[in-house]
PDB file of C-alpha atoms and ligand atoms in Angstrom:
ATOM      1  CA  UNK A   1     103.648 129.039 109.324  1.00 53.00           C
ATOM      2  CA  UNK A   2     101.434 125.584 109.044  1.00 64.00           C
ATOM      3  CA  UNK A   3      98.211 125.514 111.533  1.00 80.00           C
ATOM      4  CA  UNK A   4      99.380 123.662 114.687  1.00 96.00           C
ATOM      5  CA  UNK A   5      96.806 120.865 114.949  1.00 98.00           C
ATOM      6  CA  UNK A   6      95.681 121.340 119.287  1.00 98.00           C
ATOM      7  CA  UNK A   7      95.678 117.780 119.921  1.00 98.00           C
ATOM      8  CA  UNK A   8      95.038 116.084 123.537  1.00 98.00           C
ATOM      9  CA  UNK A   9      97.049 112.555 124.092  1.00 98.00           C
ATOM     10  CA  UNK A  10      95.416 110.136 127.038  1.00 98.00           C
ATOM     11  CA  UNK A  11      97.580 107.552 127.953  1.00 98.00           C
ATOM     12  CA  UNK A  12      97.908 104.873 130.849  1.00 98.00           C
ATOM     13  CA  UNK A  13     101.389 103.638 131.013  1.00 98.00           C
ATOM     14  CA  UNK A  14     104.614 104.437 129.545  1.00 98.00           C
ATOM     15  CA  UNK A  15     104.047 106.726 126.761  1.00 98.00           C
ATOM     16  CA  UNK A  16     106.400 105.392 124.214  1.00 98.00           C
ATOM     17  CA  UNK A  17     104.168 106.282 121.569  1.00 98.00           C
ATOM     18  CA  UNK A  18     103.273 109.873 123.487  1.00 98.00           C
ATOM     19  CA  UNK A  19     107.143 110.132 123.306  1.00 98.00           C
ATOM     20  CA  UNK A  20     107.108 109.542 119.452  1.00 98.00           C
ATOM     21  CA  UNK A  21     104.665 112.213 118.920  1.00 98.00           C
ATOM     22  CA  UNK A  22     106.269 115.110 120.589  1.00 98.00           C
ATOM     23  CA  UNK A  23     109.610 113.830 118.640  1.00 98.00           C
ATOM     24  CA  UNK A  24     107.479 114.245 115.476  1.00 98.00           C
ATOM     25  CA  UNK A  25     106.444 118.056 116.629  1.00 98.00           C
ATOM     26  CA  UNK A  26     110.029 118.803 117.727  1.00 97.00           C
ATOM     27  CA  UNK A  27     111.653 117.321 114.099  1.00 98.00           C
ATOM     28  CA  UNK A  28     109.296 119.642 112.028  1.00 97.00           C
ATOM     29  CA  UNK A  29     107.517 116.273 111.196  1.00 98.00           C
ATOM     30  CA  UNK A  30     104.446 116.914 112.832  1.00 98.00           C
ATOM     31  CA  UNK A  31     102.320 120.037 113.158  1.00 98.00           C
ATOM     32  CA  UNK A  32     100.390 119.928 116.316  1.00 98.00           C
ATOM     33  CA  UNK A  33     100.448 120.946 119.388  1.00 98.00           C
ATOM     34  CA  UNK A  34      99.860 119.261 122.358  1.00 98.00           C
ATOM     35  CA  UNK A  35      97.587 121.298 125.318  1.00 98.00           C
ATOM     36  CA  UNK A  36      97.317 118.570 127.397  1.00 98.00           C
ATOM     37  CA  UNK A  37      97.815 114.807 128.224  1.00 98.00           C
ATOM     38  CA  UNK A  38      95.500 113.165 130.466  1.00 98.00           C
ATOM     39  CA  UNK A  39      95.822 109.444 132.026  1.00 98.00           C
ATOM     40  CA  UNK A  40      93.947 107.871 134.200  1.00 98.00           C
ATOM     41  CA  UNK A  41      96.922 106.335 136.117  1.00 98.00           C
ATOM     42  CA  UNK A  42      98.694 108.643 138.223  1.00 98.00           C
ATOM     43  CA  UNK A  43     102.087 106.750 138.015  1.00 98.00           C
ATOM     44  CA  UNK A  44     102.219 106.530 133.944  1.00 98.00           C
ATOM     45  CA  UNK A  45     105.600 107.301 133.061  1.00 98.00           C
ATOM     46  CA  UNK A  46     104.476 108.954 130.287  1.00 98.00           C
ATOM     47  CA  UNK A  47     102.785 111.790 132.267  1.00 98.00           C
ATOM     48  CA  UNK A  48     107.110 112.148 133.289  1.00 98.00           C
ATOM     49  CA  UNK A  49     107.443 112.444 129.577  1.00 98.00           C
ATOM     50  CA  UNK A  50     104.929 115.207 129.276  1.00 98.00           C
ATOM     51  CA  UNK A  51     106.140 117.391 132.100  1.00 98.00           C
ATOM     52  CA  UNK A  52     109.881 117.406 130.778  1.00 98.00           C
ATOM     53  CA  UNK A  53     108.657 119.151 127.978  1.00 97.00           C
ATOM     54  CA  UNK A  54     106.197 121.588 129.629  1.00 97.00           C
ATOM     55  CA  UNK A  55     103.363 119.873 128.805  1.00 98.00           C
ATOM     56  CA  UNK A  56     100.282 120.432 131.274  1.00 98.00           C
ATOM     57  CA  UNK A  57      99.093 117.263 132.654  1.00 98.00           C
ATOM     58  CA  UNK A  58      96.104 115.735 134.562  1.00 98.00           C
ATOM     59  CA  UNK A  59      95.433 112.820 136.438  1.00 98.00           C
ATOM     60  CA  UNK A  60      91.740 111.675 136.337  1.00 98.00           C
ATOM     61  CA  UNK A  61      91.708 108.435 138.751  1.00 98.00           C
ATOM     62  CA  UNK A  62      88.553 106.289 136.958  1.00 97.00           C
ATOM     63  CA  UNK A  63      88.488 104.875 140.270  1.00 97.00           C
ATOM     64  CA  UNK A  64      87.448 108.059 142.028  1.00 98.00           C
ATOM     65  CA  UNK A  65      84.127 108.208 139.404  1.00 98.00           C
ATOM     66  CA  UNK A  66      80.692 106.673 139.874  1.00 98.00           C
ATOM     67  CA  UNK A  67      80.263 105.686 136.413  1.00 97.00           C
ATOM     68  CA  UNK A  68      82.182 105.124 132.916  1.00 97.00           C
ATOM     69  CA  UNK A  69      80.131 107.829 131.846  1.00 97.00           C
ATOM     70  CA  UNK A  70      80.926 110.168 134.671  1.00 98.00           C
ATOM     71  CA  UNK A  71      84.714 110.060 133.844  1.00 98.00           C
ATOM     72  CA  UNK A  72      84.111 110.457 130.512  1.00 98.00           C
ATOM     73  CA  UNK A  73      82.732 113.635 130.827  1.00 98.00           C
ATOM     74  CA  UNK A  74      84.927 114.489 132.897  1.00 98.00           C
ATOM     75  CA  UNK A  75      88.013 114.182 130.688  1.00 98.00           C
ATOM     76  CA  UNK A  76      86.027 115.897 127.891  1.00 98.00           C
ATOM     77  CA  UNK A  77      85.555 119.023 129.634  1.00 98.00           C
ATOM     78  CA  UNK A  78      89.060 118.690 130.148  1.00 98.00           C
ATOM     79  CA  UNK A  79      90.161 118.675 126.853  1.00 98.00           C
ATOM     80  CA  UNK A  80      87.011 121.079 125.664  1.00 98.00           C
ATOM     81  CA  UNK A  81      88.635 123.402 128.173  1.00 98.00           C
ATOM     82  CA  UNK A  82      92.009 122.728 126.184  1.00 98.00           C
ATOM     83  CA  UNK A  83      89.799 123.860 122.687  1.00 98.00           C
ATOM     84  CA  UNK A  84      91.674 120.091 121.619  1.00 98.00           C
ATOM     85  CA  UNK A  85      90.913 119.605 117.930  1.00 98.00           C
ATOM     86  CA  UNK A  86      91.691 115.728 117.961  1.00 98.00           C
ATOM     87  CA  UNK A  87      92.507 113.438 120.834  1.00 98.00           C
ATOM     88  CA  UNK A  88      94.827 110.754 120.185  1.00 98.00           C
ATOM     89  CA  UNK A  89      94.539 107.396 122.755  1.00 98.00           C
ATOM     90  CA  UNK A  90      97.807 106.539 123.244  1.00 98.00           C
ATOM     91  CA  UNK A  91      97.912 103.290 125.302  1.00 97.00           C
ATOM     92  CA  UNK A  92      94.871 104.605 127.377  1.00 98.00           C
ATOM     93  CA  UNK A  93      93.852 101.482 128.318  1.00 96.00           C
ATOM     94  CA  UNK A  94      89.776 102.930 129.035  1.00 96.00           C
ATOM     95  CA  UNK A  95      86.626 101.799 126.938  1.00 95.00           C
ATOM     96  CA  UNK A  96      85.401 104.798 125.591  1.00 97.00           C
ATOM     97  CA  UNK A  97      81.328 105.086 126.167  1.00 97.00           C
ATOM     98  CA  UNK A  98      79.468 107.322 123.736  1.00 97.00           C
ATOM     99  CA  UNK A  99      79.196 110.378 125.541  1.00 96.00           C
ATOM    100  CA  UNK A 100      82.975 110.291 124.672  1.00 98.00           C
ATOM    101  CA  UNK A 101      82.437 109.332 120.971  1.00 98.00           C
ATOM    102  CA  UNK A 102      79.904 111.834 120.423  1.00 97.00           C
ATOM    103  CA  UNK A 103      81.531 114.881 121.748  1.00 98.00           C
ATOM    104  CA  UNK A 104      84.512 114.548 119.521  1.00 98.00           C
ATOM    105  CA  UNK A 105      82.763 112.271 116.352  1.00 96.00           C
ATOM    106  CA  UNK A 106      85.226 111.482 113.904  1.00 96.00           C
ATOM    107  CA  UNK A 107      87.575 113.229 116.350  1.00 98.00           C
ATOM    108  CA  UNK A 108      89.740 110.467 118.053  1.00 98.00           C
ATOM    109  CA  UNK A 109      92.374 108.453 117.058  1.00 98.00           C
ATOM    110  CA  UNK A 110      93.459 104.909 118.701  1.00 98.00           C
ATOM    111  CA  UNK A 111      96.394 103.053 117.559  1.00 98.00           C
ATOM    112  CA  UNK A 112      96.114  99.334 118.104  1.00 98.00           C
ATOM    113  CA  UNK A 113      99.472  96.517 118.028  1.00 98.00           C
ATOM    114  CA  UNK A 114      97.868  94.450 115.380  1.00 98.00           C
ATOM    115  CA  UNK A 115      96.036  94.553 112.063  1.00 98.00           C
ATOM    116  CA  UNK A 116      92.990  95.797 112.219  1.00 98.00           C
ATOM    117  CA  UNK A 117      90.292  93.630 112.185  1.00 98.00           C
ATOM    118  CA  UNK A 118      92.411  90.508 113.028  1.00 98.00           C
ATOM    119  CA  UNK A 119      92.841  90.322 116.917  1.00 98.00           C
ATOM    120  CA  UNK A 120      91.316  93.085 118.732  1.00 98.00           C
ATOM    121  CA  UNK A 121      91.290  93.400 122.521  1.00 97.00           C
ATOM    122  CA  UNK A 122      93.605  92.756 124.602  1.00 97.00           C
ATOM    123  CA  UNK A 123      97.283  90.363 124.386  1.00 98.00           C
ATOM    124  CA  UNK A 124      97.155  90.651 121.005  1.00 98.00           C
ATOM    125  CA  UNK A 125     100.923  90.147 120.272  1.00 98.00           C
ATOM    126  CA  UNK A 126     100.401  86.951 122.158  1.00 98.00           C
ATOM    127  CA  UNK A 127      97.437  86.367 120.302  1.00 98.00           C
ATOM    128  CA  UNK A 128      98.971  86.219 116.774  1.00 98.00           C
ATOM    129  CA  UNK A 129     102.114  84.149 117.843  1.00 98.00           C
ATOM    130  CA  UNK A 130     100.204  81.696 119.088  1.00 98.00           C
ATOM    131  CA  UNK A 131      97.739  81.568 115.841  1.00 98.00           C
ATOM    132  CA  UNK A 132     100.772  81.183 113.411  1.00 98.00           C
ATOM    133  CA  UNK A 133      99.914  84.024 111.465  1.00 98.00           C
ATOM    134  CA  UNK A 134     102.798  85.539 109.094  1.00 98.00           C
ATOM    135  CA  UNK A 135     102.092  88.953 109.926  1.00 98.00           C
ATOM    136  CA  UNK A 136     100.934  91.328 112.259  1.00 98.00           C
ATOM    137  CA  UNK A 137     101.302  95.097 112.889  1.00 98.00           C
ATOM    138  CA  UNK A 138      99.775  97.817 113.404  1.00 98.00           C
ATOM    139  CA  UNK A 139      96.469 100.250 112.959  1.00 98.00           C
ATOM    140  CA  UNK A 140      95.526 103.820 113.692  1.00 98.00           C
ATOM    141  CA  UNK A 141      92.050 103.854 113.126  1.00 98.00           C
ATOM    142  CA  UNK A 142      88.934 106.908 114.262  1.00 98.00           C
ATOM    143  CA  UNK A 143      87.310 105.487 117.183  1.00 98.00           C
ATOM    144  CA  UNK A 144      83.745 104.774 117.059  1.00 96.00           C
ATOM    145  CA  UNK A 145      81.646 103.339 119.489  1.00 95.00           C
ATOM    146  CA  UNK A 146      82.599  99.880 119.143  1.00 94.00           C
ATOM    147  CA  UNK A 147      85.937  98.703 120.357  1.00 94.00           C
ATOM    148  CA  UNK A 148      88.922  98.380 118.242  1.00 95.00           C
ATOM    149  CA  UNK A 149      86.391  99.063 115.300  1.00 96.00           C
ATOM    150  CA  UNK A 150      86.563 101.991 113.599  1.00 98.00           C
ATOM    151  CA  UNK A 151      87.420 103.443 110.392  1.00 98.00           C
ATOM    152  CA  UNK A 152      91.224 102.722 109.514  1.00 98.00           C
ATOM    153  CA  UNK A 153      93.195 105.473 108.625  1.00 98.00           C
ATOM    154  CA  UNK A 154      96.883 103.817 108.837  1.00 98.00           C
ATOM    155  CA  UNK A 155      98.413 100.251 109.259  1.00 98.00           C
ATOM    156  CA  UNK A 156     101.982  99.082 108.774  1.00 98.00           C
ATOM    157  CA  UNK A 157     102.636  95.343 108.084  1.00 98.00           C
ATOM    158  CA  UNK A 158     105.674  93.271 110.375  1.00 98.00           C
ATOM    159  CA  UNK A 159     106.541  89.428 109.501  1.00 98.00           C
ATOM    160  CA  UNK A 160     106.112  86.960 112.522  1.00 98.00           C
ATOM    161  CA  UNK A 161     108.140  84.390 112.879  1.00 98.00           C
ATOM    162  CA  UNK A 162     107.611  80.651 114.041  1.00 97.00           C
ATOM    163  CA  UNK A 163     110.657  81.577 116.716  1.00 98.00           C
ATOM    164  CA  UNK A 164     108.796  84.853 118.027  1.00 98.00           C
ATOM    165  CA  UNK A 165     107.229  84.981 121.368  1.00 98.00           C
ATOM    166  CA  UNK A 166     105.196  87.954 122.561  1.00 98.00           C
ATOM    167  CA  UNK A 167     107.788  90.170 123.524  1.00 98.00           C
ATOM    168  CA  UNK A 168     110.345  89.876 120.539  1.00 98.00           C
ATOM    169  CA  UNK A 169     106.908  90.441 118.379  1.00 98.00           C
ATOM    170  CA  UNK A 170     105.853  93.781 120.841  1.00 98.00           C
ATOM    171  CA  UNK A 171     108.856  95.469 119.966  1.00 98.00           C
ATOM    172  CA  UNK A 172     108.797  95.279 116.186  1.00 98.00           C
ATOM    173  CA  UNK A 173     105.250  96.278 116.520  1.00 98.00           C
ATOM    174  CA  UNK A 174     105.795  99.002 119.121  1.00 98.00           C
ATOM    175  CA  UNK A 175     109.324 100.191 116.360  1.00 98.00           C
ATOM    176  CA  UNK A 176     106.027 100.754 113.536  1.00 98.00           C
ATOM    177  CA  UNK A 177     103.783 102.355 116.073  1.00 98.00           C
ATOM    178  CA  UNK A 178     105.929 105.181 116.454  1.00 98.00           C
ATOM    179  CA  UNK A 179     106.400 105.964 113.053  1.00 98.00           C
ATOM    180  CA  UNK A 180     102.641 105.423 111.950  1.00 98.00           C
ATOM    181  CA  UNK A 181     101.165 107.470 114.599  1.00 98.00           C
ATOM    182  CA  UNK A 182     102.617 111.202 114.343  1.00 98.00           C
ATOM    183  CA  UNK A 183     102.168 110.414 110.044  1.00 98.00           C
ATOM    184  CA  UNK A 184      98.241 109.511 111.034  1.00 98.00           C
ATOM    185  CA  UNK A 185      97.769 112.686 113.029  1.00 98.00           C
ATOM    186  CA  UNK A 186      99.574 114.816 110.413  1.00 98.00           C
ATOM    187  CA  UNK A 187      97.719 113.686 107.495  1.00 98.00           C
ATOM    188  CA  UNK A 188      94.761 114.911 109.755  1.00 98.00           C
ATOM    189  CA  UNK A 189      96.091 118.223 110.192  1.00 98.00           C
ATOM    190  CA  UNK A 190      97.016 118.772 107.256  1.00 98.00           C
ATOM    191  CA  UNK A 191      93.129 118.071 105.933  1.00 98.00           C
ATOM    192  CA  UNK A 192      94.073 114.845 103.813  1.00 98.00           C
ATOM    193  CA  UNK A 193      91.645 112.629 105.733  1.00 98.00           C
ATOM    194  CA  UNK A 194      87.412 112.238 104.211  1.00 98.00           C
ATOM    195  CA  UNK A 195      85.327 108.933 106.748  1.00 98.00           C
ATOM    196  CA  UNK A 196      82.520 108.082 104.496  1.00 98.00           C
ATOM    197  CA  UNK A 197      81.182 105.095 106.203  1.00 96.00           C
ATOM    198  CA  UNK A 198      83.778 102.545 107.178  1.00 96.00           C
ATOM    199  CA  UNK A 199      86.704 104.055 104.309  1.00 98.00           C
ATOM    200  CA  UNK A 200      88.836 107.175 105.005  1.00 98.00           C
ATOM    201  CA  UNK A 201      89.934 108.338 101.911  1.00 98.00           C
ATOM    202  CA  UNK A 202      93.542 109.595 101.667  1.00 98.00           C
ATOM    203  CA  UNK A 203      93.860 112.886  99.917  1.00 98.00           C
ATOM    204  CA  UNK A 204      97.216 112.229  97.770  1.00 96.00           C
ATOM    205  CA  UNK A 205      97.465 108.874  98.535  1.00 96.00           C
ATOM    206  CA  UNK A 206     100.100 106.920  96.444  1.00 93.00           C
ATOM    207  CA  UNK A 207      98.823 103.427  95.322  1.00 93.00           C
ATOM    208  CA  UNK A 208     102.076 101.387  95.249  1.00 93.00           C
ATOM    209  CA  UNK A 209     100.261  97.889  93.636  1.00 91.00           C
ATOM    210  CA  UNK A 210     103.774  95.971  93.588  1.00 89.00           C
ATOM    211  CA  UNK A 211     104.056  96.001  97.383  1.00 91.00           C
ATOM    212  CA  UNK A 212     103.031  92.667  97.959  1.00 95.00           C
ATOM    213  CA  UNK A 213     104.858  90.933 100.855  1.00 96.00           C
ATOM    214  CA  UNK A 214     105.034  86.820 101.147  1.00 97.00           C
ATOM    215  CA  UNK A 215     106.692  84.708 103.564  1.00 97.00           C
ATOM    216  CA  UNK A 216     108.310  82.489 103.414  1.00 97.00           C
ATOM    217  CA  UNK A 217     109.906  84.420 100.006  1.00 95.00           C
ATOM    218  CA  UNK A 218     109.111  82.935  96.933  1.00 95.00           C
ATOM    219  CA  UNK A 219     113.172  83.333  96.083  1.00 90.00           C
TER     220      UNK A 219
HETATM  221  C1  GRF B 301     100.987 100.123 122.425  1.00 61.18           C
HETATM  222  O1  GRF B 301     101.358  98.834 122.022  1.00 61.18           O
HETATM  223  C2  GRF B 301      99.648 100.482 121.844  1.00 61.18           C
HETATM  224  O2  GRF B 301      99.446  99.945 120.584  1.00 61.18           O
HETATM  225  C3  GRF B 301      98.712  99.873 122.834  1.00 61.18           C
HETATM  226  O3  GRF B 301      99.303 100.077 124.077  1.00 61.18           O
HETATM  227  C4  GRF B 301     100.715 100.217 123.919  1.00 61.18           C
HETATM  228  C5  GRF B 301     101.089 101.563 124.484  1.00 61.18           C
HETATM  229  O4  GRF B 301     102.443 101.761 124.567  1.00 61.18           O
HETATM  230  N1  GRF B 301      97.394 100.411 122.656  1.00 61.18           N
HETATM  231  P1  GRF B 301     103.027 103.170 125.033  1.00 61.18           P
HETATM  232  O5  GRF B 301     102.376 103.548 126.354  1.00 61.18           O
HETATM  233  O6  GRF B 301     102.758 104.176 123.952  1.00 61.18           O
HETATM  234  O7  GRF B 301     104.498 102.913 125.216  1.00 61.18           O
END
């Protein structure tokens, strides 16, 4: 029987990518388990998600703590209390300060809707429509104490079109988020992932050097 990787998800909204994740565990694709999801909004749908499957949940209201710090520590006693191996943010839409980073170094996973380091923050589906680029995606990456920063560990590669506006982009995005994410966290669990400096080395990793993608197509 493979180790089930105790991961803790922390989400904000609707969980899409939470949902993906417990699909992974339930297909055999994916072995973790989840002990707990925490968001910070009490009406994320995804916090529905978690308690159709049994998942304990908790509700920690930023708004109810003094500082970013205090919150912090309080959802890392939370997930301490869980023993959580890695926590994965999934749409948790909370700066994390470094009493975060530190307690679970190397630990945490984000994944963000574009590629990584082109347009971090915030709209960014918005972002690269407007600039005219002729791709975007997305990147899980270990958090570090900068945001949107950190060591990548996955990205998958969408074309944009002139024609796209920020939802029809979103949703091819959001289609590649859910299958990057569960592969990120198993490759974790399953050991295959070394962070020296700003790499993570792939244990296994194929090298496919003819997947080169151009748009328009040269044909
Ligand atoms: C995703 O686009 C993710 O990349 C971003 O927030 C969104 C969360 O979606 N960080 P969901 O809550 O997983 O559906």
């Amino acid at each position: 029987m493979p180790r089930q990787l105790p991961i803790g998800v922390l989400i904000s909204g609707s969980g899409t990518n939470l949902q993906a994740i417990m699909d992974a565990i339930d297909d055999k694709r994916l072995d973790a388990a989840i002990q707990v999801v925490i968001s910070n909004r009490a009406e994320a749908y995804g916090l529905v998600r978690a308690r159709s499957r049994g998942i304990p949940t908790e509700v920690v209201d930023h708004r109810k703590f003094p500082t970013r710090e205090a919150f912090d520590e309080m959802v890392v006693e939370i997930l301490r209390a869980g023993q959580v191996d890695l926590v994965v943010l999934a749409g948790f839409m909370r700066l994390l300060s470094p009493v975060f980073v530190r307690a679970f170094s190397n630990r945490i996973m984000n994944i963000h809707p574009a590629l990584l380091p082109a347009f971090p923050g915030l709209h960014v589906q918005k972002k690269a429509v407007e600039h005219g680029v002729r791709f975007s995606g997305c990147t899980v990456h270990f958090v570090n104490e900068e945001c949107d920063e950190g060591p990548i560990i996955i990205q998958a590669v969408v074309p944009v079109f002139p024609d796209d506006t920020e939802e029809s982009l979103s949703a091819r995005i959001l289609k590649e988020e859910h299958r990057i994410y569960p592969r990120a966290i198993q490759l974790y669990s399953e050991g295959r992932l070394r962070v020296e400096g700003r790499k993570v080395y792939v244990d296994g990793l194929t090298k496919e050097e003819g997947q080169v993608l151009v748009l328009p197509p040269l044909r």
